Amino acid sequence: MSRRMHTPMMLVLAAGAAACRPAAAKDGAAAEATPVLLGVESLFVAESQTIQTGPSVSGALTAERAATVRAEIGGTIVQVLVDAGQPVRQGQVLGRITDDAVADGALGARSGMRTANEAVVVAKRNAERAEKLAQAGAVADRELEQARWTVMNAEAALADASTRLANAEKQLAYTVLRAPFAGVVSERQVNAGDNVSPGNPLFSVVDPSSLRLEAQVPVSALAALKVGTAVPFNVDGVPDRSFEGRITRINPAVDPATGQVRITVGLPNRSGRLVAGLFAQGRVAVESRQATVVPAAAIDRRGIRPTVTKLERGVVTRIEVAIGLEDPDTDRVEIISGIAVGDTVITGAARGLQPGTKVRQSAGAERAKSTAN
C-alpha cells in the first residue's frame, strides 16, 4: 500500500519538474543573449601614430649667449641710448659714462707720446751727426757713445709713453658702453645721471636666435645618448606647435646629488617665437617610429604571451599580440602583430569579459569610434 501511494506522487513531481525545465532554459538563453553595454571609456580604436622611447627632459629655457655689460670704471651715466626689449647690433653704443680724470689722462698721454716721439727723432739726428764727426776724427769716442746712449733713452721713453697712451685710451674706451654681440637688451639697470662703480651691472643682452635647455637624465639612458640626438619638446605659452632641439653637450660626470647626468639641448629659435624663461618639456628621441598603438591598459600580460581583448562584430575575442616600443608618457604601446589600425579593443577592467560575450556599445562609444575612423 505504501508503494502504490508514492508512485502517483512521484509522477506529479516529475511532471512538474519537466514543466519547469523549459521555462528555466528559456530564461537562461535570454540572459545569455543579453549584450553587455560598454561605454566609450572602455573602448579604443587602434590607431597609427609616432611612438617614441627615451628619457624625459624638462626645465626653463635659457639663452645660449647672454652677457651682462658692467661698469669698468667709476663715474656718472651721462647717456642711455637703449631700453629693454630693443634689438642691438654687435658693437652698438648702449650708453656713456663721464669721467674727467680719464679724459684728462688720455689727453696727457697723447701729449707725452708726441714729446717722446720728437725726442727720439732729435736723438737719432744727433747720433748720426756724431757718427760722421767720429769718422772724421772731430769728436771723441766718448761723445759718440753718449749720443748713442741718448737715442736708447729716448726710445725707452717713447715705449713708456706708448704704453701709457694705450692704457689711457683703454680707460677712455670704458666710458663708451657697447653691445658685446648682436641680440636683444633683456634688462636695463641704469638711468642717465646714476653714479656707478666698477663692477656695477648696467645692461643685459641676450641672443634669442639660439636657446638651450639644461636637464638631467638617468645614468641608464646614457648609453643610448649622443651629441646630435633629436629632442622633440613643447613649451608652455606656445601650445599650438611643437619644437625640436638636439643634444649639444653631455656632461662626462654624474651629478653626485641626483645620481643623474646633465645634458644640454640646443634649440634653434630663428622664428623668434620662444623667449628665455619659458618652461619646456620634451623627450630625447632614442628610438622613434610610426606604428599601430593601443593604450597600455588594453594589454593583458598575465599569460605566457601578452593578449588583448578585441571586439569583432559585437562579440568579444581574445587575441595574442606581439608588442614593441612602450611610451610611458603617452601610455601607448606598439602592436607589432595581432591588431591592425581600426580594430576596436577593450581596455581596463572590461577586458576581462569572456570570449564569446556579446557587447553593445553606448551611443557615446559609437560617436567616438566614428570620429576616430
PDB file of C-alpha atoms in Angstrom, residues 63 65-67 82-89 94 179-188 203-209 275:
ATOM      1  CA  ALA A  63      69.778  81.906 -23.928  1.00  0.00           C
ATOM      2  CA  ARG A  65      74.580  83.509 -25.410  1.00  0.00           C
ATOM      3  CA  ALA A  66      73.890  86.038 -22.681  1.00  0.00           C
ATOM      4  CA  ALA A  67      76.065  88.800 -21.278  1.00  0.00           C
ATOM      5  CA  VAL A  82      68.651 101.727 -25.478  1.00  0.00           C
ATOM      6  CA  ASP A  83      65.831 100.202 -23.469  1.00  0.00           C
ATOM      7  CA  ALA A  84      64.745  96.685 -22.522  1.00  0.00           C
ATOM      8  CA  GLY A  85      63.408  94.695 -25.460  1.00  0.00           C
ATOM      9  CA  GLN A  86      65.327  96.691 -28.064  1.00  0.00           C
ATOM     10  CA  PRO A  87      67.405  94.763 -30.632  1.00  0.00           C
ATOM     11  CA  VAL A  88      71.041  95.842 -30.928  1.00  0.00           C
ATOM     12  CA  ARG A  89      73.959  95.201 -33.271  1.00  0.00           C
ATOM     13  CA  LEU A  94      74.316 101.385 -25.293  1.00  0.00           C
ATOM     14  CA  ALA A 179      76.824  95.574 -27.087  1.00  0.00           C
ATOM     15  CA  PRO A 180      79.141  92.522 -26.972  1.00  0.00           C
ATOM     16  CA  PHE A 181      77.178  90.770 -29.742  1.00  0.00           C
ATOM     17  CA  ALA A 182      74.023  91.142 -31.803  1.00  0.00           C
ATOM     18  CA  GLY A 183      70.923  90.403 -29.762  1.00  0.00           C
ATOM     19  CA  VAL A 184      68.225  91.991 -27.635  1.00  0.00           C
ATOM     20  CA  VAL A 185      68.549  94.103 -24.499  1.00  0.00           C
ATOM     21  CA  SER A 186      66.799  91.988 -21.875  1.00  0.00           C
ATOM     22  CA  GLU A 187      67.320  94.386 -18.985  1.00  0.00           C
ATOM     23  CA  ARG A 188      68.465  97.956 -18.405  1.00  0.00           C
ATOM     24  CA  PHE A 203      72.735  96.285 -19.294  1.00  0.00           C
ATOM     25  CA  SER A 204      71.897  92.636 -20.014  1.00  0.00           C
ATOM     26  CA  VAL A 205      71.997  91.422 -23.620  1.00  0.00           C
ATOM     27  CA  VAL A 206      70.805  88.020 -24.865  1.00  0.00           C
ATOM     28  CA  ASP A 207      70.934  86.350 -28.264  1.00  0.00           C
ATOM     29  CA  PRO A 208      67.402  84.925 -28.776  1.00  0.00           C
ATOM     30  CA  SER A 209      68.277  83.153 -32.032  1.00  0.00           C
ATOM     31  CA  VAL A 275      61.915  83.523 -25.207  1.00  0.00           C
TER      32      VAL A 275
END
